[in-house]
């Protein structure tokens, strides 16, 4: 393909996007103790600027950024490629990680004189590890590098689950590891089958060459199911609630918001760029059916939870279901000869909105836990009096999940609803509406419980540093106002896409 | 220079800025006296803005469009008056409560949403403002914090969110079938008529706006919310908040080209609700609940007017329904304020409140020379002389009976000390609203070139307004002798059955969900699920074979 023949002018930015977090991780480990948080704290804003530079280059040139490692073209060499979807996810990752780092500063900082402790050091090493793994997932353009990235993501995320070292969290982390490894093995099997059939692992070349045959079929099945196991789509979600609820708040925020989006991004790459779109309508219905089951069961079980963090984790299970609704809609639009932009933009906006809102909610729950000493929902009375910014952040994040304007969740819902009704798949529209009502139900009941006034004398004074509340509120406000991005005259999703309308 | 766009944007922006100012705790505690200033831009829009001029501030995907039409201007004007008087009243009523900061926040949220709905011209911003309105009203209903208030708030929020979900589906369908996928409301009726999903859109919009307007049988949230909310909040809820759905129906329903069945059904449901609510209202004791049922009844009549317009293709039905609603906004708001004033007034001075209240209350039934009589006369032209006309007259009689019942309940609500007098901050807004509800309908009537003073004062017009009142008063006197035999219906009538059904269904669903989740959390099941999924996708992806 001509577009892949050479590195574009913005290509080195992609290398920087990989080297920066990698360097930060290595430096943090080597310098240790008091310097690790500072290394990460300096690297993250640079990462945000880098992501913005990539987006700017993308919009100016109107085409994807490409970098060929060693100037060797695929299939011999490895290419890094950033299209609109990658760039948006890069920016989301850096923004969420910056806020998490700001939030976690108090929990995981260590004085220079104190003996080096495992927990703080590993947190500041694993944060850039998750970052580099995600960046590789978003930027790599061949299946094997993506496999490496997936494994790196798993091995960075699993220790985050059991960071505190309690027995239950160790058990949850091992479950997560086993399920994730099963998923990786299936993915690798599928990648190997594709290599055997087509002789290339490069996504662009596969997308051009792939045709229906038994190897493609087997690879598609295995890779999809493997990635579903890593994304915790119903019914493979069993590892997610204990893992995300057991981790410390900052780690839960990273896991729920970003780590599951990595494997979801790969499903999107696979289905939109590698496999032929219009043939996927029936399989897309199955994906969305699982998504609908996730939405319904996840929300119902979330409503019944007694602990705040478990409720938010089950809410993640439900919200992951929304992400998979985009597949039959994109396939349906492609089948009707229409551009699948509404469905893809809706899915992307849902992913970004969920990432920011869920991170804010987990961090707010973490603040409540550190102030109260517990997170029992029944005993949350009076929290709003003492921690108004935290409750406000939780409410704004919840509103973004429910999908009220001007949040990104609303824009995503609108786009997916229009795609569903245009392609005549009204049943997915009904599922989205019902899911929104159920989400509103538990968000509202928690916020109301915190607002109940309690005699100030009977409540212990809750002391939480202002800057932590400010960080959570900033992220929640960002997710609440995300819908205003529609006011920008840009359509980022279509930039650099390998395949759009099927002729 | 034409200041219309400035006033249109300020109608939403001023309350929104006041709301943002409440983020600062010391300002929030002192926001109460300033609440009355929020609706001033709305009043200016109603008086001076250019009608039907469209201003778009965004792009195609998020238009942020503003415009105001004739019905919208009329309703915005009286709603602004009510918010002004209500803010003044609330400042006195809530001055001593500890949670007045929270009250101010919820009041401002409701005000932004309520006034904004009348001036926005695109569906996305409308949906956002309806959401803000819902959250604010829920906060107002739950203000007192009692279990009753929490229950009422929960039920209100569920119904409002359900209504908004239906509206969202309707809006998405309209936009999908509109030429160029335009989000503007002015293009909506034409898009509905031409759409292949016309019937589905009409059902969704009627259901959504109907729930928010309190159409029977989904009206039960209104009595519950009014019973639990403090008096100023009830006044705004009945007076202004439910009118958002009226303006929604007027703007979205294609009056001239819709199927006859849709209009007939709407009119039928509305008139049924009007009569049903009167009957149930008779069994209630608390004056606020009686007024709430009267609101349900009057909203039924307004919706029926729109339905009659759709059925007969009469384009002016929107203006007529808006005019009817104008009278209701003012009278009902004033009557709710009277309830608060009476609660503080002793027997000696009670007549100073009861007399104007009686004029307003019976005015709702159509007392000659009141605003109610004018609006009923105008509405008569739309109802005609057939079944609809008869039902409308019956509803007027029923309203009179209900209002006499209300006055009797109000009398029992008076303060115990014979010389007690309500404070100025409560009395003056109440008297201002009472005068407005007598003056404004006349002013609007005389402003239209088709109407003239001699017509309104003719003996025929006066008699036509008087005889339903006379029959109503006679009936209520008869009912008085018969009082012991009336059943005691719970507040919110059908909600008791519905919530029992609702909790049964949610228990079943929760049990199913949790059982499924618990089963899947076992390793053996989870692992087998992986294999089952491989099988499912092997089948689903067979087109790739």
mmCIF file with all atom_site columns, N, CA, C and O in Angstrom, chain B residues 361-362 399-409 472-473 476-477:
data_model
loop_
_atom_site.group_PDB
_atom_site.id
_atom_site.type_symbol
_atom_site.label_atom_id
_atom_site.label_alt_id
_atom_site.label_comp_id
_atom_site.label_asym_id
_atom_site.label_entity_id
_atom_site.label_seq_id
_atom_site.pdbx_PDB_ins_code
_atom_site.Cartn_x
_atom_site.Cartn_y
_atom_site.Cartn_z
_atom_site.occupancy
_atom_site.B_iso_or_equiv
_atom_site.pdbx_formal_charge
_atom_site.auth_seq_id
_atom_site.auth_comp_id
_atom_site.auth_asym_id
_atom_site.auth_atom_id
_atom_site.pdbx_PDB_model_num
ATOM 1  N N  . UNK B 1 361 ? -60.401 30.570 42.777 1.00 0.00 ? 361 UNK B N  1
ATOM 2  C CA . UNK B 1 361 ? -60.699 29.145 42.678 1.00 0.00 ? 361 UNK B CA 1
ATOM 3  C C  . UNK B 1 361 ? -61.903 28.917 41.779 1.00 0.00 ? 361 UNK B C  1
ATOM 4  O O  . UNK B 1 361 ? -61.861 28.094 40.858 1.00 0.00 ? 361 UNK B O  1
ATOM 5  N N  . UNK B 1 362 ? -62.976 29.640 42.051 1.00 0.00 ? 362 UNK B N  1
ATOM 6  C CA . UNK B 1 362 ? -64.160 29.449 41.218 1.00 0.00 ? 362 UNK B CA 1
ATOM 7  C C  . UNK B 1 362 ? -63.893 30.003 39.813 1.00 0.00 ? 362 UNK B C  1
ATOM 8  O O  . UNK B 1 362 ? -64.494 29.564 38.831 1.00 0.00 ? 362 UNK B O  1
ATOM 9  N N  . UNK B 1 399 ? -64.922 20.992 38.154 1.00 0.00 ? 399 UNK B N  1
ATOM 10 C CA . UNK B 1 399 ? -63.896 21.852 38.737 1.00 0.00 ? 399 UNK B CA 1
ATOM 11 C C  . UNK B 1 399 ? -64.495 22.772 39.790 1.00 0.00 ? 399 UNK B C  1
ATOM 12 O O  . UNK B 1 399 ? -63.890 23.018 40.832 1.00 0.00 ? 399 UNK B O  1
ATOM 13 N N  . UNK B 1 400 ? -65.686 23.302 39.513 1.00 0.00 ? 400 UNK B N  1
ATOM 14 C CA . UNK B 1 400 ? -66.331 24.173 40.503 1.00 0.00 ? 400 UNK B CA 1
ATOM 15 C C  . UNK B 1 400 ? -66.561 23.412 41.803 1.00 0.00 ? 400 UNK B C  1
ATOM 16 O O  . UNK B 1 400 ? -66.242 23.916 42.901 1.00 0.00 ? 400 UNK B O  1
ATOM 17 N N  . UNK B 1 401 ? -67.094 22.187 41.694 1.00 0.00 ? 401 UNK B N  1
ATOM 18 C CA . UNK B 1 401 ? -67.346 21.390 42.896 1.00 0.00 ? 401 UNK B CA 1
ATOM 19 C C  . UNK B 1 401 ? -66.033 21.168 43.641 1.00 0.00 ? 401 UNK B C  1
ATOM 20 O O  . UNK B 1 401 ? -65.945 21.331 44.862 1.00 0.00 ? 401 UNK B O  1
ATOM 21 N N  . UNK B 1 402 ? -64.998 20.801 42.880 1.00 0.00 ? 402 UNK B N  1
ATOM 22 C CA . UNK B 1 402 ? -63.705 20.518 43.500 1.00 0.00 ? 402 UNK B CA 1
ATOM 23 C C  . UNK B 1 402 ? -63.149 21.759 44.186 1.00 0.00 ? 402 UNK B C  1
ATOM 24 O O  . UNK B 1 402 ? -62.574 21.683 45.278 1.00 0.00 ? 402 UNK B O  1
ATOM 25 N N  . UNK B 1 403 ? -63.316 22.908 43.563 1.00 0.00 ? 403 UNK B N  1
ATOM 26 C CA . UNK B 1 403 ? -62.768 24.133 44.130 1.00 0.00 ? 403 UNK B CA 1
ATOM 27 C C  . UNK B 1 403 ? -63.521 24.556 45.382 1.00 0.00 ? 403 UNK B C  1
ATOM 28 O O  . UNK B 1 403 ? -62.914 25.079 46.327 1.00 0.00 ? 403 UNK B O  1
ATOM 29 N N  . UNK B 1 404 ? -64.845 24.326 45.420 1.00 0.00 ? 404 UNK B N  1
ATOM 30 C CA . UNK B 1 404 ? -65.581 24.614 46.656 1.00 0.00 ? 404 UNK B CA 1
ATOM 31 C C  . UNK B 1 404 ? -65.065 23.702 47.766 1.00 0.00 ? 404 UNK B C  1
ATOM 32 O O  . UNK B 1 404 ? -64.863 24.124 48.911 1.00 0.00 ? 404 UNK B O  1
ATOM 33 N N  . UNK B 1 405 ? -64.839 22.431 47.419 1.00 0.00 ? 405 UNK B N  1
ATOM 34 C CA . UNK B 1 405 ? -64.258 21.484 48.376 1.00 0.00 ? 405 UNK B CA 1
ATOM 35 C C  . UNK B 1 405 ? -62.907 21.975 48.863 1.00 0.00 ? 405 UNK B C  1
ATOM 36 O O  . UNK B 1 405 ? -62.589 21.911 50.059 1.00 0.00 ? 405 UNK B O  1
ATOM 37 N N  . UNK B 1 406 ? -62.111 22.506 47.920 1.00 0.00 ? 406 UNK B N  1
ATOM 38 C CA . UNK B 1 406 ? -60.788 23.035 48.287 1.00 0.00 ? 406 UNK B CA 1
ATOM 39 C C  . UNK B 1 406 ? -60.921 24.169 49.295 1.00 0.00 ? 406 UNK B C  1
ATOM 40 O O  . UNK B 1 406 ? -60.181 24.240 50.286 1.00 0.00 ? 406 UNK B O  1
ATOM 41 N N  . UNK B 1 407 ? -61.895 25.064 49.051 1.00 0.00 ? 407 UNK B N  1
ATOM 42 C CA . UNK B 1 407 ? -62.037 26.199 49.957 1.00 0.00 ? 407 UNK B CA 1
ATOM 43 C C  . UNK B 1 407 ? -62.397 25.732 51.355 1.00 0.00 ? 407 UNK B C  1
ATOM 44 O O  . UNK B 1 407 ? -61.927 26.283 52.355 1.00 0.00 ? 407 UNK B O  1
ATOM 45 N N  . UNK B 1 408 ? -63.239 24.697 51.422 1.00 0.00 ? 408 UNK B N  1
ATOM 46 C CA . UNK B 1 408 ? -63.597 24.170 52.740 1.00 0.00 ? 408 UNK B CA 1
ATOM 47 C C  . UNK B 1 408 ? -62.384 23.552 53.423 1.00 0.00 ? 408 UNK B C  1
ATOM 48 O O  . UNK B 1 408 ? -62.161 23.742 54.616 1.00 0.00 ? 408 UNK B O  1
ATOM 49 N N  . UNK B 1 409 ? -61.557 22.803 52.672 1.00 0.00 ? 409 UNK B N  1
ATOM 50 C CA . UNK B 1 409 ? -60.340 22.219 53.259 1.00 0.00 ? 409 UNK B CA 1
ATOM 51 C C  . UNK B 1 409 ? -59.389 23.322 53.691 1.00 0.00 ? 409 UNK B C  1
ATOM 52 O O  . UNK B 1 409 ? -58.705 23.216 54.723 1.00 0.00 ? 409 UNK B O  1
ATOM 53 N N  . UNK B 1 472 ? -72.583 23.735 39.732 1.00 0.00 ? 472 UNK B N  1
ATOM 54 C CA . UNK B 1 472 ? -71.486 23.220 40.556 1.00 0.00 ? 472 UNK B CA 1
ATOM 55 C C  . UNK B 1 472 ? -71.695 23.535 42.025 1.00 0.00 ? 472 UNK B C  1
ATOM 56 O O  . UNK B 1 472 ? -71.507 22.684 42.904 1.00 0.00 ? 472 UNK B O  1
ATOM 57 N N  . UNK B 1 473 ? -72.115 24.774 42.305 1.00 0.00 ? 473 UNK B N  1
ATOM 58 C CA . UNK B 1 473 ? -72.318 25.153 43.709 1.00 0.00 ? 473 UNK B CA 1
ATOM 59 C C  . UNK B 1 473 ? -73.465 24.344 44.323 1.00 0.00 ? 473 UNK B C  1
ATOM 60 O O  . UNK B 1 473 ? -73.374 23.857 45.457 1.00 0.00 ? 473 UNK B O  1
ATOM 61 N N  . UNK B 1 476 ? -72.213 20.904 45.043 1.00 0.00 ? 476 UNK B N  1
ATOM 62 C CA . UNK B 1 476 ? -71.312 20.784 46.187 1.00 0.00 ? 476 UNK B CA 1
ATOM 63 C C  . UNK B 1 476 ? -72.088 20.922 47.489 1.00 0.00 ? 476 UNK B C  1
ATOM 64 O O  . UNK B 1 476 ? -71.745 20.290 48.488 1.00 0.00 ? 476 UNK B O  1
ATOM 65 N N  . UNK B 1 477 ? -73.159 21.732 47.473 1.00 0.00 ? 477 UNK B N  1
ATOM 66 C CA . UNK B 1 477 ? -73.995 21.801 48.670 1.00 0.00 ? 477 UNK B CA 1
ATOM 67 C C  . UNK B 1 477 ? -74.651 20.448 48.922 1.00 0.00 ? 477 UNK B C  1
ATOM 68 O O  . UNK B 1 477 ? -74.699 19.961 50.046 1.00 0.00 ? 477 UNK B O  1
#
